PDB file of C-alpha atoms in Angstrom:
ATOM      1  CA  ASP A   1      42.443 -39.731 -15.911  1.00 55.00           C
ATOM      2  CA  THR A   2      40.056 -41.984 -17.821  1.00 76.00           C
ATOM      3  CA  GLY A   3      37.356 -39.379 -18.262  1.00 93.00           C
ATOM      4  CA  VAL A   4      36.286 -37.576 -21.418  1.00 97.00           C
ATOM      5  CA  SER A   5      39.260 -35.754 -22.898  1.00 97.00           C
ATOM      6  CA  GLN A   6      39.235 -32.807 -25.248  1.00 98.00           C
ATOM      7  CA  ASP A   7      41.930 -31.203 -27.332  1.00 97.00           C
ATOM      8  CA  PRO A   8      42.990 -28.467 -27.609  1.00 97.00           C
ATOM      9  CA  ARG A   9      41.941 -26.950 -24.320  1.00 97.00           C
ATOM     10  CA  HIS A  10      42.340 -23.425 -25.665  1.00 97.00           C
ATOM     11  CA  LYS A  11      42.358 -22.069 -29.186  1.00 98.00           C
ATOM     12  CA  ILE A  12      42.706 -18.498 -30.384  1.00 98.00           C
ATOM     13  CA  THR A  13      41.989 -17.987 -34.043  1.00 98.00           C
ATOM     14  CA  LYS A  14      41.435 -15.154 -36.472  1.00 97.00           C
ATOM     15  CA  ARG A  15      38.013 -14.529 -37.891  1.00 97.00           C
ATOM     16  CA  GLY A  16      37.516 -16.509 -41.059  1.00 98.00           C
ATOM     17  CA  GLN A  17      39.866 -19.354 -40.143  1.00 98.00           C
ATOM     18  CA  ASN A  18      38.762 -22.943 -39.632  1.00 98.00           C
ATOM     19  CA  VAL A  19      39.202 -24.735 -36.326  1.00 98.00           C
ATOM     20  CA  THR A  20      38.808 -28.353 -35.293  1.00 98.00           C
ATOM     21  CA  PHE A  21      38.278 -29.785 -31.843  1.00 98.00           C
ATOM     22  CA  ARG A  22      38.749 -33.395 -30.874  1.00 98.00           C
ATOM     23  CA  CYS A  23      36.928 -35.399 -28.212  1.00 98.00           C
ATOM     24  CA  ASP A  24      37.847 -38.805 -26.853  1.00 97.00           C
ATOM     25  CA  PRO A  25      34.920 -40.242 -24.890  1.00 96.00           C
ATOM     26  CA  ILE A  26      35.110 -42.676 -22.045  1.00 94.00           C
ATOM     27  CA  SER A  27      35.920 -46.108 -23.400  1.00 91.00           C
ATOM     28  CA  GLU A  28      32.793 -48.156 -24.201  1.00 87.00           C
ATOM     29  CA  HIS A  29      30.529 -45.116 -24.135  1.00 91.00           C
ATOM     30  CA  ASN A  30      28.682 -45.310 -27.403  1.00 91.00           C
ATOM     31  CA  ARG A  31      26.835 -42.038 -26.980  1.00 93.00           C
ATOM     32  CA  LEU A  32      28.704 -38.798 -27.551  1.00 96.00           C
ATOM     33  CA  TYR A  33      27.423 -35.231 -27.283  1.00 96.00           C
ATOM     34  CA  TRP A  34      28.691 -31.776 -28.141  1.00 98.00           C
ATOM     35  CA  TYR A  35      27.526 -28.709 -26.244  1.00 97.00           C
ATOM     36  CA  ARG A  36      28.428 -25.055 -26.429  1.00 97.00           C
ATOM     37  CA  GLN A  37      28.650 -22.742 -23.459  1.00 96.00           C
ATOM     38  CA  THR A  38      28.980 -18.965 -23.546  1.00 94.00           C
ATOM     39  CA  LEU A  39      29.626 -16.679 -20.584  1.00 90.00           C
ATOM     40  CA  GLY A  40      26.698 -16.481 -18.218  1.00 89.00           C
ATOM     41  CA  GLN A  41      24.826 -19.315 -19.886  1.00 93.00           C
ATOM     42  CA  GLY A  42      24.426 -22.996 -19.225  1.00 95.00           C
ATOM     43  CA  PRO A  43      25.638 -25.545 -21.766  1.00 96.00           C
ATOM     44  CA  GLU A  44      23.533 -25.658 -24.949  1.00 96.00           C
ATOM     45  CA  PHE A  45      23.119 -28.879 -26.896  1.00 95.00           C
ATOM     46  CA  LEU A  46      24.658 -28.974 -30.367  1.00 96.00           C
ATOM     47  CA  THR A  47      24.636 -32.572 -31.564  1.00 96.00           C
ATOM     48  CA  TYR A  48      24.539 -36.212 -30.504  1.00 93.00           C
ATOM     49  CA  PHE A  49      26.044 -39.446 -31.847  1.00 95.00           C
ATOM     50  CA  GLN A  50      25.187 -43.024 -31.138  1.00 93.00           C
ATOM     51  CA  ASN A  51      28.226 -44.961 -32.277  1.00 94.00           C
ATOM     52  CA  GLU A  52      29.171 -43.375 -35.624  1.00 94.00           C
ATOM     53  CA  ALA A  53      25.666 -42.178 -36.457  1.00 94.00           C
ATOM     54  CA  GLN A  54      24.831 -38.528 -35.891  1.00 94.00           C
ATOM     55  CA  LEU A  55      21.250 -38.822 -34.705  1.00 92.00           C
ATOM     56  CA  GLU A  56      20.351 -35.314 -33.684  1.00 91.00           C
ATOM     57  CA  LYS A  57      21.467 -31.786 -34.508  1.00 93.00           C
ATOM     58  CA  SER A  58      20.386 -28.592 -32.817  1.00 92.00           C
ATOM     59  CA  ARG A  59      19.351 -25.514 -34.766  1.00 89.00           C
ATOM     60  CA  LEU A  60      22.421 -23.910 -33.166  1.00 87.00           C
ATOM     61  CA  LEU A  61      24.582 -26.059 -35.420  1.00 89.00           C
ATOM     62  CA  SER A  62      24.817 -23.816 -38.480  1.00 90.00           C
ATOM     63  CA  ASP A  63      26.127 -24.938 -41.866  1.00 94.00           C
ATOM     64  CA  ARG A  64      29.605 -23.816 -40.835  1.00 97.00           C
ATOM     65  CA  PHE A  65      29.692 -26.477 -38.128  1.00 97.00           C
ATOM     66  CA  SER A  66      30.299 -30.130 -38.829  1.00 96.00           C
ATOM     67  CA  ALA A  67      30.792 -32.993 -36.432  1.00 97.00           C
ATOM     68  CA  GLU A  68      31.995 -36.476 -37.180  1.00 96.00           C
ATOM     69  CA  ARG A  69      32.597 -39.684 -35.334  1.00 97.00           C
ATOM     70  CA  PRO A  70      34.004 -41.895 -38.053  1.00 92.00           C
ATOM     71  CA  LYS A  71      34.706 -45.089 -36.152  1.00 87.00           C
ATOM     72  CA  GLY A  72      32.323 -44.642 -33.296  1.00 86.00           C
ATOM     73  CA  SER A  73      35.134 -43.725 -30.930  1.00 91.00           C
ATOM     74  CA  PHE A  74      36.625 -40.203 -30.980  1.00 96.00           C
ATOM     75  CA  SER A  75      34.768 -37.284 -32.490  1.00 98.00           C
ATOM     76  CA  THR A  76      35.753 -34.021 -34.155  1.00 98.00           C
ATOM     77  CA  LEU A  77      33.878 -30.747 -34.297  1.00 98.00           C
ATOM     78  CA  GLU A  78      34.958 -28.420 -37.082  1.00 98.00           C
ATOM     79  CA  ILE A  79      33.951 -24.796 -37.402  1.00 98.00           C
ATOM     80  CA  GLN A  80      34.571 -23.236 -40.796  1.00 98.00           C
ATOM     81  CA  ARG A  81      34.977 -19.529 -41.468  1.00 97.00           C
ATOM     82  CA  THR A  82      34.872 -18.699 -37.770  1.00 98.00           C
ATOM     83  CA  GLU A  83      33.012 -15.619 -36.576  1.00 97.00           C
ATOM     84  CA  GLN A  84      33.398 -13.694 -33.347  1.00 96.00           C
ATOM     85  CA  GLY A  85      30.065 -15.088 -32.192  1.00 95.00           C
ATOM     86  CA  ASP A  86      31.590 -18.555 -32.230  1.00 97.00           C
ATOM     87  CA  SER A  87      33.738 -17.638 -29.233  1.00 97.00           C
ATOM     88  CA  ALA A  88      32.636 -20.055 -26.530  1.00 97.00           C
ATOM     89  CA  MET A  89      33.533 -23.163 -24.593  1.00 97.00           C
ATOM     90  CA  TYR A  90      32.834 -26.338 -26.584  1.00 98.00           C
ATOM     91  CA  LEU A  91      32.023 -29.233 -24.305  1.00 98.00           C
ATOM     92  CA  CYS A  92      32.042 -32.881 -25.208  1.00 98.00           C
ATOM     93  CA  ALA A  93      30.233 -35.500 -23.163  1.00 96.00           C
ATOM     94  CA  SER A  94      29.651 -39.223 -23.353  1.00 95.00           C
ATOM     95  CA  SER A  95      27.417 -41.867 -21.853  1.00 92.00           C
ATOM     96  CA  LEU A  96      26.405 -45.497 -22.093  1.00 88.00           C
ATOM     97  CA  PRO A  97      23.219 -46.350 -24.017  1.00 79.00           C
ATOM     98  CA  GLY A  98      19.963 -44.750 -22.958  1.00 65.00           C
ATOM     99  CA  GLY A  99      18.297 -45.488 -19.695  1.00 61.00           C
ATOM    100  CA  GLN A 100      17.499 -43.603 -16.603  1.00 57.00           C
ATOM    101  CA  ARG A 101      20.576 -44.727 -14.741  1.00 62.00           C
ATOM    102  CA  ASN A 102      23.136 -43.707 -17.334  1.00 76.00           C
ATOM    103  CA  THR A 103      25.106 -40.639 -16.378  1.00 86.00           C
ATOM    104  CA  ILE A 104      26.351 -38.157 -18.939  1.00 91.00           C
ATOM    105  CA  TYR A 105      30.021 -37.387 -18.266  1.00 93.00           C
ATOM    106  CA  PHE A 106      31.546 -34.133 -19.470  1.00 96.00           C
ATOM    107  CA  GLY A 107      35.016 -33.240 -20.605  1.00 97.00           C
ATOM    108  CA  GLU A 108      36.860 -30.142 -19.454  1.00 96.00           C
ATOM    109  CA  GLY A 109      35.958 -28.292 -22.610  1.00 97.00           C
ATOM    110  CA  SER A 110      37.781 -26.479 -25.384  1.00 98.00           C
ATOM    111  CA  TRP A 111      37.835 -22.708 -25.163  1.00 97.00           C
ATOM    112  CA  LEU A 112      37.602 -20.921 -28.502  1.00 98.00           C
ATOM    113  CA  THR A 113      38.401 -17.243 -28.875  1.00 98.00           C
ATOM    114  CA  VAL A 114      37.859 -15.703 -32.303  1.00 98.00           C
ATOM    115  CA  VAL A 115      39.664 -12.383 -32.769  1.00 97.00           C
TER     116      VAL A 115
ATOM    117  CA  ALA B   1       8.355 -25.804 -24.717  1.00 85.00           C
ATOM    118  CA  GLN B   2      11.056 -27.469 -22.686  1.00 91.00           C
ATOM    119  CA  ARG B   3      12.872 -25.024 -20.500  1.00 94.00           C
ATOM    120  CA  VAL B   4      14.812 -24.762 -17.250  1.00 97.00           C
ATOM    121  CA  THR B   5      14.870 -21.573 -15.227  1.00 97.00           C
ATOM    122  CA  GLN B   6      17.300 -20.799 -12.441  1.00 98.00           C
ATOM    123  CA  PRO B   7      16.214 -17.385 -11.190  1.00 96.00           C
ATOM    124  CA  GLU B   8      19.293 -16.575  -9.105  1.00 96.00           C
ATOM    125  CA  LYS B   9      22.677 -15.890 -10.681  1.00 96.00           C
ATOM    126  CA  LEU B  10      24.396 -15.737  -7.308  1.00 97.00           C
ATOM    127  CA  LEU B  11      23.572 -17.025  -3.862  1.00 98.00           C
ATOM    128  CA  SER B  12      25.824 -16.018  -0.987  1.00 98.00           C
ATOM    129  CA  VAL B  13      25.475 -17.669   2.407  1.00 97.00           C
ATOM    130  CA  PHE B  14      27.516 -18.126   5.536  1.00 97.00           C
ATOM    131  CA  LYS B  15      28.965 -21.463   6.543  1.00 97.00           C
ATOM    132  CA  GLY B  16      26.405 -23.470   8.480  1.00 97.00           C
ATOM    133  CA  ALA B  17      23.432 -21.670   6.974  1.00 98.00           C
ATOM    134  CA  PRO B  18      20.756 -23.526   4.986  1.00 98.00           C
ATOM    135  CA  VAL B  19      20.942 -23.386   1.218  1.00 97.00           C
ATOM    136  CA  GLU B  20      18.200 -23.579  -1.394  1.00 98.00           C
ATOM    137  CA  LEU B  21      19.049 -23.248  -5.071  1.00 98.00           C
ATOM    138  CA  LYS B  22      15.925 -22.769  -7.110  1.00 98.00           C
ATOM    139  CA  CYS B  23      15.062 -24.543 -10.330  1.00 98.00           C
ATOM    140  CA  ASN B  24      11.805 -24.415 -12.258  1.00 98.00           C
ATOM    141  CA  TYR B  25      11.076 -26.311 -15.439  1.00 97.00           C
ATOM    142  CA  SER B  26       8.633 -26.434 -18.302  1.00 95.00           C
ATOM    143  CA  TYR B  27       7.898 -29.885 -19.753  1.00 93.00           C
ATOM    144  CA  SER B  28       5.009 -31.973 -21.016  1.00 90.00           C
ATOM    145  CA  GLY B  29       4.810 -35.333 -19.335  1.00 87.00           C
ATOM    146  CA  SER B  30       7.101 -36.830 -16.700  1.00 89.00           C
ATOM    147  CA  PRO B  31      10.373 -34.918 -16.552  1.00 92.00           C
ATOM    148  CA  GLU B  32      13.787 -36.355 -15.796  1.00 92.00           C
ATOM    149  CA  LEU B  33      15.753 -33.780 -13.833  1.00 94.00           C
ATOM    150  CA  PHE B  34      19.331 -33.440 -12.687  1.00 95.00           C
ATOM    151  CA  TRP B  35      21.636 -31.151 -10.768  1.00 96.00           C
ATOM    152  CA  TYR B  36      25.158 -30.738 -12.113  1.00 96.00           C
ATOM    153  CA  VAL B  37      27.951 -28.962 -10.251  1.00 96.00           C
ATOM    154  CA  GLN B  38      31.145 -27.337 -11.458  1.00 95.00           C
ATOM    155  CA  TYR B  39      33.821 -26.622  -8.865  1.00 95.00           C
ATOM    156  CA  SER B  40      36.531 -24.117  -9.659  1.00 92.00           C
ATOM    157  CA  ARG B  41      38.781 -25.369 -12.471  1.00 89.00           C
ATOM    158  CA  GLN B  42      37.008 -28.714 -12.653  1.00 92.00           C
ATOM    159  CA  ARG B  43      34.710 -30.257 -15.191  1.00 94.00           C
ATOM    160  CA  LEU B  44      30.958 -30.306 -14.959  1.00 95.00           C
ATOM    161  CA  GLN B  45      29.838 -33.343 -12.958  1.00 94.00           C
ATOM    162  CA  LEU B  46      26.564 -34.896 -11.954  1.00 93.00           C
ATOM    163  CA  LEU B  47      25.509 -34.113  -8.400  1.00 94.00           C
ATOM    164  CA  LEU B  48      22.188 -35.893  -8.254  1.00 92.00           C
ATOM    165  CA  ARG B  49      19.151 -36.945 -10.287  1.00 90.00           C
ATOM    166  CA  HIS B  50      15.572 -36.953  -9.125  1.00 86.00           C
ATOM    167  CA  ILE B  51      14.861 -40.596  -9.907  1.00 80.00           C
ATOM    168  CA  SER B  52      17.521 -41.749  -7.475  1.00 80.00           C
ATOM    169  CA  ARG B  53      16.033 -39.817  -4.582  1.00 76.00           C
ATOM    170  CA  GLU B  54      19.496 -39.780  -3.087  1.00 80.00           C
ATOM    171  CA  SER B  55      21.444 -37.381  -0.938  1.00 82.00           C
ATOM    172  CA  ILE B  56      24.889 -36.470  -2.223  1.00 87.00           C
ATOM    173  CA  LYS B  57      27.282 -34.391  -0.118  1.00 92.00           C
ATOM    174  CA  GLY B  58      24.305 -33.516   2.055  1.00 92.00           C
ATOM    175  CA  PHE B  59      22.307 -32.120  -0.874  1.00 95.00           C
ATOM    176  CA  THR B  60      18.800 -33.254  -1.715  1.00 94.00           C
ATOM    177  CA  ALA B  61      16.321 -32.226  -4.360  1.00 95.00           C
ATOM    178  CA  ASP B  62      12.641 -33.055  -4.551  1.00 89.00           C
ATOM    179  CA  LEU B  63      10.595 -32.961  -7.698  1.00 92.00           C
ATOM    180  CA  ASN B  64       7.407 -30.967  -7.181  1.00 93.00           C
ATOM    181  CA  LYS B  65       5.234 -31.488 -10.235  1.00 92.00           C
ATOM    182  CA  GLY B  66       2.540 -29.129  -8.992  1.00 94.00           C
ATOM    183  CA  GLU B  67       4.995 -26.241  -8.802  1.00 95.00           C
ATOM    184  CA  THR B  68       7.176 -27.588 -11.648  1.00 96.00           C
ATOM    185  CA  SER B  69      10.194 -27.178  -9.400  1.00 96.00           C
ATOM    186  CA  PHE B  70      13.287 -29.157  -8.515  1.00 96.00           C
ATOM    187  CA  HIS B  71      15.014 -27.044  -5.883  1.00 97.00           C
ATOM    188  CA  LEU B  72      18.367 -28.140  -4.457  1.00 97.00           C
ATOM    189  CA  LYS B  73      18.698 -27.972  -0.694  1.00 96.00           C
ATOM    190  CA  LYS B  74      21.284 -28.462   1.970  1.00 97.00           C
ATOM    191  CA  PRO B  75      20.630 -27.809   5.652  1.00 97.00           C
ATOM    192  CA  PHE B  76      24.136 -26.640   6.564  1.00 97.00           C
ATOM    193  CA  ALA B  77      26.370 -25.155   3.891  1.00 97.00           C
ATOM    194  CA  GLN B  78      30.123 -25.802   3.874  1.00 97.00           C
ATOM    195  CA  GLU B  79      32.807 -23.666   2.267  1.00 97.00           C
ATOM    196  CA  GLU B  80      33.674 -26.514  -0.096  1.00 97.00           C
ATOM    197  CA  ASP B  81      30.137 -26.285  -1.511  1.00 98.00           C
ATOM    198  CA  SER B  82      31.107 -23.062  -3.257  1.00 98.00           C
ATOM    199  CA  ALA B  83      30.658 -23.782  -6.956  1.00 97.00           C
ATOM    200  CA  MET B  84      28.437 -23.220  -9.967  1.00 97.00           C
ATOM    201  CA  TYR B  85      25.267 -25.309  -9.916  1.00 98.00           C
ATOM    202  CA  TYR B  86      23.244 -26.144 -13.008  1.00 98.00           C
ATOM    203  CA  CYS B  87      19.785 -27.641 -13.100  1.00 98.00           C
ATOM    204  CA  ALA B  88      19.156 -29.792 -16.183  1.00 97.00           C
ATOM    205  CA  LEU B  89      16.200 -31.473 -17.828  1.00 95.00           C
ATOM    206  CA  LYS B  90      16.363 -34.397 -20.232  1.00 92.00           C
ATOM    207  CA  ASN B  91      14.658 -33.473 -23.492  1.00 89.00           C
ATOM    208  CA  GLN B  92      11.538 -35.196 -24.774  1.00 86.00           C
ATOM    209  CA  ALA B  93      13.539 -37.453 -27.088  1.00 84.00           C
ATOM    210  CA  GLY B  94      15.790 -38.481 -24.205  1.00 83.00           C
ATOM    211  CA  THR B  95      18.854 -37.579 -26.219  1.00 85.00           C
ATOM    212  CA  ALA B  96      20.113 -34.378 -24.633  1.00 88.00           C
ATOM    213  CA  LEU B  97      20.089 -32.255 -21.521  1.00 93.00           C
ATOM    214  CA  ILE B  98      18.587 -28.788 -21.376  1.00 95.00           C
ATOM    215  CA  PHE B  99      20.459 -26.676 -18.848  1.00 97.00           C
ATOM    216  CA  GLY B 100      19.506 -23.632 -16.859  1.00 97.00           C
ATOM    217  CA  LYS B 101      21.847 -20.646 -16.765  1.00 97.00           C
ATOM    218  CA  GLY B 102      23.336 -21.752 -13.483  1.00 97.00           C
ATOM    219  CA  THR B 103      23.603 -20.332  -9.988  1.00 98.00           C
ATOM    220  CA  THR B 104      26.895 -19.522  -8.331  1.00 97.00           C
ATOM    221  CA  LEU B 105      26.875 -20.577  -4.706  1.00 98.00           C
ATOM    222  CA  SER B 106      29.342 -18.747  -2.503  1.00 98.00           C
ATOM    223  CA  VAL B 107      29.792 -19.985   1.057  1.00 98.00           C
ATOM    224  CA  SER B 108      31.895 -17.838   3.346  1.00 96.00           C
ATOM    225  CA  SER B 109      33.031 -18.292   6.911  1.00 92.00           C
TER     226      SER B 109
END
């Protein structure tokens, strides 16, 4: 499968611990996105990279969240001092540069449960 | 404000019946709208986008700027159409998608 891959697929952590998710986008996709999805809701935008530059961050991305894409390829999303409200599916997506014909492709997501 | 509203959480129809999944949006200017679908245990994937004016798997969607709607339609539902459907709007900056809450379509025989 050459689609967007995410790891781990599931993570259970205790409140207060740090967690990190990894995303490998489709090769040659220079745009990378992180979304969060909670039960009964659609995906909500968190942040967006073009190559290694983080160009946009949502207000949902609190100070405890940090995302990086150091070499413009894979990306990590770290959540520090997790809270129960962080329990959600974290989706990564990628696309080619902007333009009306460029599709955003999603990964299968990383489920986070904070207990 | 940029917003997408999908008023129905669940739509249940019988096989062969017509389907219409509703989507309304709020946006200043010319919107770019999409329908994404998520089949059971699969990733979210693009179904269609309004600029392509295409029909995918028998589904079509027409942008109605007067009613600010982008409803998804199919004349004859199939059981394999059962899935979660999300309407999405590209934000003003063109950098992200704004999703509705989704509608579960259940097609039974």
